[in-house]
């Protein structure tokens, strides 16, 4: 994540020094967390809009700092007053859209035996299904055909419920590979068969058309070889999500292979096991400006024993 000082060097006119000074109060109350996150977002918004809201934000920052210095904390009333002062930013602040996608990253083998992988998978799926009953608007995405095979073998009673959530559009099957493989070491045929076997298996198991499996979701894959666009395109996969690799500033991009095949890609700018927090959106305006888009993706969830 870019630091506030980095943004300052990029030419912003906002007084980031004041915002930095207020960080000492960040954990003093939920309202402190909230207003400081809003102010960071506001600063980034004004930066993306060439300083459009600098004066309003600086005035709000000065007033909040004075109140915090006097009270020793950021109080609820001070936070609400600062929010009132920021109301002129409302229309610009709401022009962006963020898609928050829940998922569970599960390593098939890492530092434990397969029996523990089975337990983690079954517990994760059961937890998600229970949460979906409790929260009717909750949606979820799960990759890796291997996780569904575990359910079929060790907890088959869950399958009708999963199929129903898939039909409702609340459970998205984000798998087009059997596991999250390294894509440098396996052969091209191995990677192609990942797609083939995954589509055949999941279309049968979950009663979905194989052509609906168009996303290669690889948050923890380290290697991404040059032939991935051709292999994915040949298998009917159009989209690619990854976290590791391509460590530059591009997050939304088209990956064009040597033979001309293309994948629409999104590289995670943060981390795939993120949380929904007040501060999670602070640099969305500059990210959107730099990528030339109006929306961003926020992947959140747990992994393994989380």
Tab-separated table of C-alpha atoms in Angstrom:
chain	number	residue	atom	x	y	z
A	1	UNK	CA	0.000	0.000	0.000
A	2	UNK	CA	1.285	3.471	-0.838
A	3	UNK	CA	2.034	5.498	2.273
A	4	UNK	CA	0.707	8.963	2.919
A	5	UNK	CA	4.220	10.367	2.588
A	6	UNK	CA	4.513	8.785	-0.866
A	7	UNK	CA	1.306	10.480	-1.906
A	8	UNK	CA	2.615	13.782	-0.578
A	9	UNK	CA	5.673	13.498	-2.806
A	10	UNK	CA	3.348	13.023	-5.749
A	11	UNK	CA	2.246	16.586	-5.454
A	12	UNK	CA	-0.841	16.642	-3.256
A	13	UNK	CA	-1.616	19.988	-1.618
A	14	UNK	CA	-3.397	18.379	1.334
A	15	UNK	CA	-1.785	18.675	4.761
A	16	UNK	CA	-0.854	15.043	5.296
A	17	UNK	CA	1.200	16.113	8.290
A	18	UNK	CA	-2.025	16.822	10.186
A	19	UNK	CA	-3.479	13.478	9.212
A	20	UNK	CA	-0.289	11.742	10.299
A	21	UNK	CA	-0.450	13.507	13.658
A	22	UNK	CA	-3.999	12.264	14.159
A	23	UNK	CA	-2.948	8.624	13.685
A	24	UNK	CA	-2.070	8.458	17.377
A	25	UNK	CA	-5.813	8.561	18.074
A	26	UNK	CA	-6.769	5.914	15.514
A	27	UNK	CA	-7.536	3.108	17.955
A	28	UNK	CA	-9.021	5.316	20.655
A	29	UNK	CA	-12.601	4.587	19.576
A	30	UNK	CA	-14.638	3.155	16.676
A	31	UNK	CA	-15.503	6.701	15.657
A	32	UNK	CA	-11.807	7.597	15.499
A	33	UNK	CA	-11.189	4.633	13.197
A	34	UNK	CA	-14.119	5.667	11.048
A	35	UNK	CA	-13.343	9.345	10.624
A	36	UNK	CA	-9.617	8.816	10.008
A	37	UNK	CA	-10.448	6.278	7.303
A	38	UNK	CA	-12.868	8.766	5.759
A	39	UNK	CA	-10.258	11.510	5.859
A	40	UNK	CA	-7.652	9.313	4.195
A	41	UNK	CA	-10.168	8.513	1.493
A	42	UNK	CA	-11.019	12.204	1.135
A	43	UNK	CA	-7.351	13.153	0.739
A	44	UNK	CA	-6.853	10.517	-1.926
A	45	UNK	CA	-10.049	11.609	-3.661
A	46	UNK	CA	-8.894	15.215	-3.828
A	47	UNK	CA	-5.508	14.093	-5.100
A	48	UNK	CA	-7.214	12.139	-7.890
A	49	UNK	CA	-9.266	15.232	-8.722
A	50	UNK	CA	-6.243	17.552	-8.886
A	51	UNK	CA	-6.814	19.173	-5.496
A	52	UNK	CA	-10.512	19.913	-6.007
A	53	UNK	CA	-11.427	19.476	-2.327
A	54	UNK	CA	-8.170	20.514	-0.664
A	55	UNK	CA	-9.582	23.550	1.134
A	56	UNK	CA	-12.569	21.701	2.599
A	57	UNK	CA	-10.409	18.800	3.767
A	58	UNK	CA	-7.724	20.999	5.305
A	59	UNK	CA	-10.338	22.935	7.266
A	60	UNK	CA	-11.901	19.696	8.502
A	61	UNK	CA	-8.486	18.318	9.480
A	62	UNK	CA	-7.537	21.468	11.372
A	63	UNK	CA	-10.814	21.463	13.305
A	64	UNK	CA	-10.556	17.772	14.177
A	65	UNK	CA	-6.953	18.126	15.344
A	66	UNK	CA	-7.869	21.066	17.556
A	67	UNK	CA	-10.708	19.075	19.110
A	68	UNK	CA	-8.522	15.982	19.582
A	69	UNK	CA	-5.748	18.044	21.170
A	70	UNK	CA	-8.230	19.593	23.573
A	71	UNK	CA	-10.016	16.348	24.500
A	72	UNK	CA	-7.093	13.940	24.286
A	73	UNK	CA	-9.146	11.633	22.062
A	74	UNK	CA	-11.291	11.826	18.942
A	75	UNK	CA	-14.781	11.925	20.383
A	76	UNK	CA	-17.999	10.834	18.703
A	77	UNK	CA	-19.223	14.409	18.459
A	78	UNK	CA	-15.955	15.599	16.891
A	79	UNK	CA	-16.048	12.772	14.350
A	80	UNK	CA	-19.653	13.517	13.403
A	81	UNK	CA	-18.872	17.211	13.026
A	82	UNK	CA	-15.968	16.381	10.712
A	83	UNK	CA	-18.264	14.172	8.637
A	84	UNK	CA	-20.663	17.095	8.343
A	85	UNK	CA	-17.808	19.285	7.102
A	86	UNK	CA	-16.932	16.687	4.467
A	87	UNK	CA	-20.451	16.557	2.985
A	88	UNK	CA	-19.468	18.705	-0.043
A	89	UNK	CA	-17.352	15.734	-1.207
A	90	UNK	CA	-20.324	13.379	-1.228
A	91	UNK	CA	-21.086	13.228	-4.951
A	92	UNK	CA	-17.463	12.769	-5.986
A	93	UNK	CA	-16.804	10.255	-3.216
A	94	UNK	CA	-19.672	8.032	-4.369
A	95	UNK	CA	-18.697	7.875	-8.038
A	96	UNK	CA	-16.597	4.729	-7.533
A	97	UNK	CA	-17.820	1.168	-7.179
A	98	UNK	CA	-16.049	-1.547	-5.209
A	99	UNK	CA	-16.980	-5.202	-5.662
A	100	UNK	CA	-16.354	-7.060	-2.393
A	101	UNK	CA	-15.950	-10.792	-2.987
A	102	UNK	CA	-15.802	-13.304	-0.139
A	103	UNK	CA	-13.704	-16.421	-0.656
A	104	UNK	CA	-11.705	-19.043	1.246
A	105	UNK	CA	-8.134	-19.859	0.305
A	106	UNK	CA	-7.346	-23.465	1.214
A	107	UNK	CA	-3.927	-25.003	0.649
A	108	UNK	CA	-4.179	-28.632	-0.419
A	109	UNK	CA	-0.830	-29.404	1.214
A	110	UNK	CA	1.501	-27.131	3.093
A	111	UNK	CA	2.545	-27.816	6.669
A	112	UNK	CA	0.101	-30.580	7.588
A	113	UNK	CA	-1.279	-33.900	6.442
A	114	UNK	CA	-4.159	-34.327	4.027
A	115	UNK	CA	-6.534	-35.287	6.821
A	116	UNK	CA	-6.195	-31.735	8.132
A	117	UNK	CA	-6.894	-30.314	4.670
A	118	UNK	CA	-10.100	-32.355	4.645
A	119	UNK	CA	-11.120	-31.021	8.056
A	120	UNK	CA	-10.379	-27.418	7.080
A	121	UNK	CA	-12.346	-27.736	3.832
A	122	UNK	CA	-15.391	-29.347	5.436
A	123	UNK	CA	-15.405	-26.829	8.295
A	124	UNK	CA	-15.035	-23.895	5.889
A	125	UNK	CA	-17.864	-24.996	3.605
A	126	UNK	CA	-20.164	-25.706	6.553
A	127	UNK	CA	-19.406	-22.310	8.078
A	128	UNK	CA	-20.162	-20.514	4.810
A	129	UNK	CA	-23.462	-22.357	4.357
A	130	UNK	CA	-24.470	-21.513	7.930
A	131	UNK	CA	-23.589	-17.856	7.381
A	132	UNK	CA	-25.680	-17.821	4.215
A	133	UNK	CA	-28.682	-18.928	6.263
A	134	UNK	CA	-28.042	-16.199	8.798
A	135	UNK	CA	-27.304	-13.477	6.229
A	136	UNK	CA	-29.540	-13.831	3.146
A	137	UNK	CA	-27.524	-11.341	1.081
A	138	UNK	CA	-24.142	-12.991	1.678
A	139	UNK	CA	-22.380	-14.186	-1.459
A	140	UNK	CA	-19.276	-16.339	-1.718
A	141	UNK	CA	-16.813	-17.636	-4.304
A	142	UNK	CA	-14.857	-20.875	-4.039
A	143	UNK	CA	-12.106	-22.102	-6.346
A	144	UNK	CA	-10.238	-25.424	-6.740
A	145	UNK	CA	-12.149	-28.491	-7.904
A	146	UNK	CA	-10.219	-30.470	-5.294
A	147	UNK	CA	-12.145	-28.772	-2.479
A	148	UNK	CA	-15.449	-29.860	-3.997
A	149	UNK	CA	-14.131	-33.412	-4.391
A	150	UNK	CA	-13.357	-33.423	-0.666
A	151	UNK	CA	-16.958	-32.467	0.059
A	152	UNK	CA	-18.283	-35.143	-2.298
A	153	UNK	CA	-16.181	-37.799	-0.582
A	154	UNK	CA	-16.285	-36.755	3.081
A	155	UNK	CA	-19.409	-34.591	3.524
A	156	UNK	CA	-21.776	-35.370	0.615
A	157	UNK	CA	-24.828	-34.232	2.580
A	158	UNK	CA	-23.686	-30.650	1.937
A	159	UNK	CA	-23.861	-30.955	-1.846
A	160	UNK	CA	-27.617	-30.295	-2.313
A	161	UNK	CA	-27.295	-27.123	-0.252
A	162	UNK	CA	-24.258	-25.982	-2.254
A	163	UNK	CA	-26.077	-26.671	-5.538
A	164	UNK	CA	-29.014	-24.601	-4.329
A	165	UNK	CA	-26.767	-21.657	-3.426
A	166	UNK	CA	-25.105	-21.930	-6.837
A	167	UNK	CA	-28.529	-21.824	-8.528
A	168	UNK	CA	-29.444	-18.768	-6.450
A	169	UNK	CA	-26.299	-16.987	-7.645
A	170	UNK	CA	-24.989	-16.647	-4.103
A	171	UNK	CA	-22.207	-19.240	-4.418
A	172	UNK	CA	-19.936	-18.608	-7.379
A	173	UNK	CA	-17.779	-21.465	-8.575
A	174	UNK	CA	-14.524	-19.679	-9.345
A	175	UNK	CA	-12.621	-22.844	-10.247
A	176	UNK	CA	-11.218	-23.725	-13.636
A	177	UNK	CA	-8.238	-25.650	-12.245
A	178	UNK	CA	-8.088	-28.694	-9.973
A	179	UNK	CA	-5.823	-26.917	-7.476
A	180	UNK	CA	-3.972	-23.603	-7.508
A	181	UNK	CA	-0.921	-24.880	-9.363
A	182	UNK	CA	2.428	-23.354	-9.951
A	183	UNK	CA	2.337	-22.582	-13.667
A	184	UNK	CA	6.049	-22.658	-14.406
A	185	UNK	CA	6.879	-26.254	-13.492
A	186	UNK	CA	3.970	-28.301	-14.965
A	187	UNK	CA	3.850	-29.080	-18.662
A	188	UNK	CA	1.437	-27.353	-20.999
A	189	UNK	CA	-0.592	-30.552	-21.256
A	190	UNK	CA	-0.866	-30.743	-17.479
A	191	UNK	CA	-2.234	-27.196	-17.309
A	192	UNK	CA	-4.658	-27.930	-20.145
A	193	UNK	CA	-5.920	-31.034	-18.363
A	194	UNK	CA	-6.464	-28.988	-15.207
A	195	UNK	CA	-9.090	-27.054	-17.134
A	196	UNK	CA	-10.524	-30.093	-18.919
A	197	UNK	CA	-10.942	-32.259	-15.821
A	198	UNK	CA	-12.196	-29.392	-13.680
A	199	UNK	CA	-14.913	-28.427	-16.140
A	200	UNK	CA	-15.998	-32.029	-16.643
A	201	UNK	CA	-16.108	-32.770	-12.930
A	202	UNK	CA	-17.761	-29.604	-11.629
A	203	UNK	CA	-20.374	-29.463	-14.374
A	204	UNK	CA	-21.458	-32.972	-13.356
A	205	UNK	CA	-21.163	-32.496	-9.601
A	206	UNK	CA	-22.843	-29.091	-9.325
A	207	UNK	CA	-25.147	-29.341	-12.342
A	208	UNK	CA	-23.739	-26.271	-14.059
A	209	UNK	CA	-22.743	-25.775	-17.707
A	210	UNK	CA	-18.993	-26.205	-18.264
A	211	UNK	CA	-18.892	-23.004	-20.318
A	212	UNK	CA	-19.854	-21.057	-17.167
A	213	UNK	CA	-16.408	-21.774	-15.682
A	214	UNK	CA	-14.508	-18.900	-17.258
A	215	UNK	CA	-12.364	-17.635	-14.363
A	216	UNK	CA	-8.895	-18.856	-13.434
A	217	UNK	CA	-8.639	-17.808	-9.778
A	218	UNK	CA	-5.019	-18.123	-8.635
A	219	UNK	CA	-4.421	-15.938	-5.549
A	220	UNK	CA	-1.491	-17.933	-4.180
A	221	UNK	CA	0.140	-19.169	-7.391
A	222	UNK	CA	3.765	-18.058	-7.677
A	223	UNK	CA	4.537	-18.897	-11.313
A	224	UNK	CA	2.617	-17.620	-14.345
A	225	UNK	CA	4.236	-18.869	-17.531
A	226	UNK	CA	4.130	-17.178	-20.918
A	227	UNK	CA	1.710	-19.745	-22.382
A	228	UNK	CA	-1.086	-19.171	-19.856
A	229	UNK	CA	-3.186	-16.947	-22.183
A	230	UNK	CA	-3.129	-19.551	-24.972
A	231	UNK	CA	-3.917	-22.447	-22.640
A	232	UNK	CA	-6.736	-20.589	-20.908
A	233	UNK	CA	-8.248	-19.333	-24.158
A	234	UNK	CA	-8.203	-22.830	-25.645
A	235	UNK	CA	-10.050	-24.062	-22.549
A	236	UNK	CA	-12.714	-21.353	-22.651
A	237	UNK	CA	-11.255	-19.392	-19.735
A	238	UNK	CA	-11.478	-15.618	-20.224
A	239	UNK	CA	-10.478	-14.077	-16.886
A	240	UNK	CA	-7.456	-14.385	-14.607
A	241	UNK	CA	-7.055	-13.307	-10.972
A	242	UNK	CA	-3.688	-13.470	-9.237
A	243	UNK	CA	-1.878	-11.912	-6.299
A	244	UNK	CA	1.746	-12.916	-6.776
A	245	UNK	CA	3.861	-11.886	-9.747
A	246	UNK	CA	3.841	-8.846	-12.059
A	247	UNK	CA	4.993	-6.530	-9.298
A	248	UNK	CA	4.339	-3.221	-11.011
A	249	UNK	CA	1.553	-0.672	-10.683
A	250	UNK	CA	-0.824	-2.289	-13.143
A	251	UNK	CA	-3.702	-4.131	-11.503
A	252	UNK	CA	-6.238	-4.386	-14.318
A	253	UNK	CA	-4.639	-5.362	-17.597
A	254	UNK	CA	-4.930	-7.530	-20.699
A	255	UNK	CA	-2.383	-10.326	-20.924
A	256	UNK	CA	-1.697	-11.079	-24.571
A	257	UNK	CA	0.098	-14.326	-25.358
A	258	UNK	CA	2.642	-14.907	-28.077
A	259	UNK	CA	0.045	-16.343	-30.440
A	260	UNK	CA	-2.386	-13.481	-29.826
A	261	UNK	CA	-4.732	-15.034	-27.247
A	262	UNK	CA	-5.863	-12.612	-24.545
A	263	UNK	CA	-6.858	-12.819	-20.889
A	264	UNK	CA	-8.503	-10.023	-18.928
A	265	UNK	CA	-6.452	-9.996	-15.721
A	266	UNK	CA	-6.643	-8.492	-12.275
A	267	UNK	CA	-3.612	-8.501	-9.995
A	268	UNK	CA	-4.489	-8.106	-6.336
A	269	UNK	CA	-3.040	-4.773	-5.118
A	270	UNK	CA	-3.253	-5.740	-1.438
A	271	UNK	CA	-3.621	-9.310	-0.217
A	272	UNK	CA	-6.132	-12.060	-0.948
A	273	UNK	CA	-6.883	-12.815	2.719
A	274	UNK	CA	-7.963	-9.278	3.516
A	275	UNK	CA	-10.708	-8.103	5.855
A	276	UNK	CA	-13.567	-5.644	5.563
A	277	UNK	CA	-12.264	-2.662	7.519
A	278	UNK	CA	-12.935	1.095	7.663
A	279	UNK	CA	-9.619	1.836	5.971
A	280	UNK	CA	-9.917	-0.661	3.127
A	281	UNK	CA	-10.934	1.816	0.427
A	282	UNK	CA	-8.702	4.788	1.114
A	283	UNK	CA	-6.697	4.692	-2.133
A	284	UNK	CA	-9.501	3.600	-4.488
A	285	UNK	CA	-9.752	7.029	-6.227
A	286	UNK	CA	-6.093	7.079	-7.264
A	287	UNK	CA	-6.156	3.397	-8.175
A	288	UNK	CA	-9.123	4.003	-10.464
A	289	UNK	CA	-7.498	7.066	-11.989
A	290	UNK	CA	-4.249	5.235	-12.670
A	291	UNK	CA	-6.020	2.204	-14.143
A	292	UNK	CA	-8.532	4.255	-16.131
A	293	UNK	CA	-11.516	2.453	-14.608
A	294	UNK	CA	-14.414	3.340	-12.328
A	295	UNK	CA	-14.542	0.247	-10.134
A	296	UNK	CA	-12.182	-1.952	-8.143
A	297	UNK	CA	-12.232	-5.443	-6.691
A	298	UNK	CA	-11.848	-6.175	-2.973
A	299	UNK	CA	-11.264	-9.838	-2.186
A	300	UNK	CA	-11.732	-10.721	1.456
A	301	UNK	CA	-11.922	-13.893	3.472
A	302	UNK	CA	-9.878	-16.437	5.342
A	303	UNK	CA	-7.324	-19.063	4.457
A	304	UNK	CA	-6.522	-22.477	5.858
A	305	UNK	CA	-6.909	-22.215	9.629
A	306	UNK	CA	-8.197	-18.627	9.653
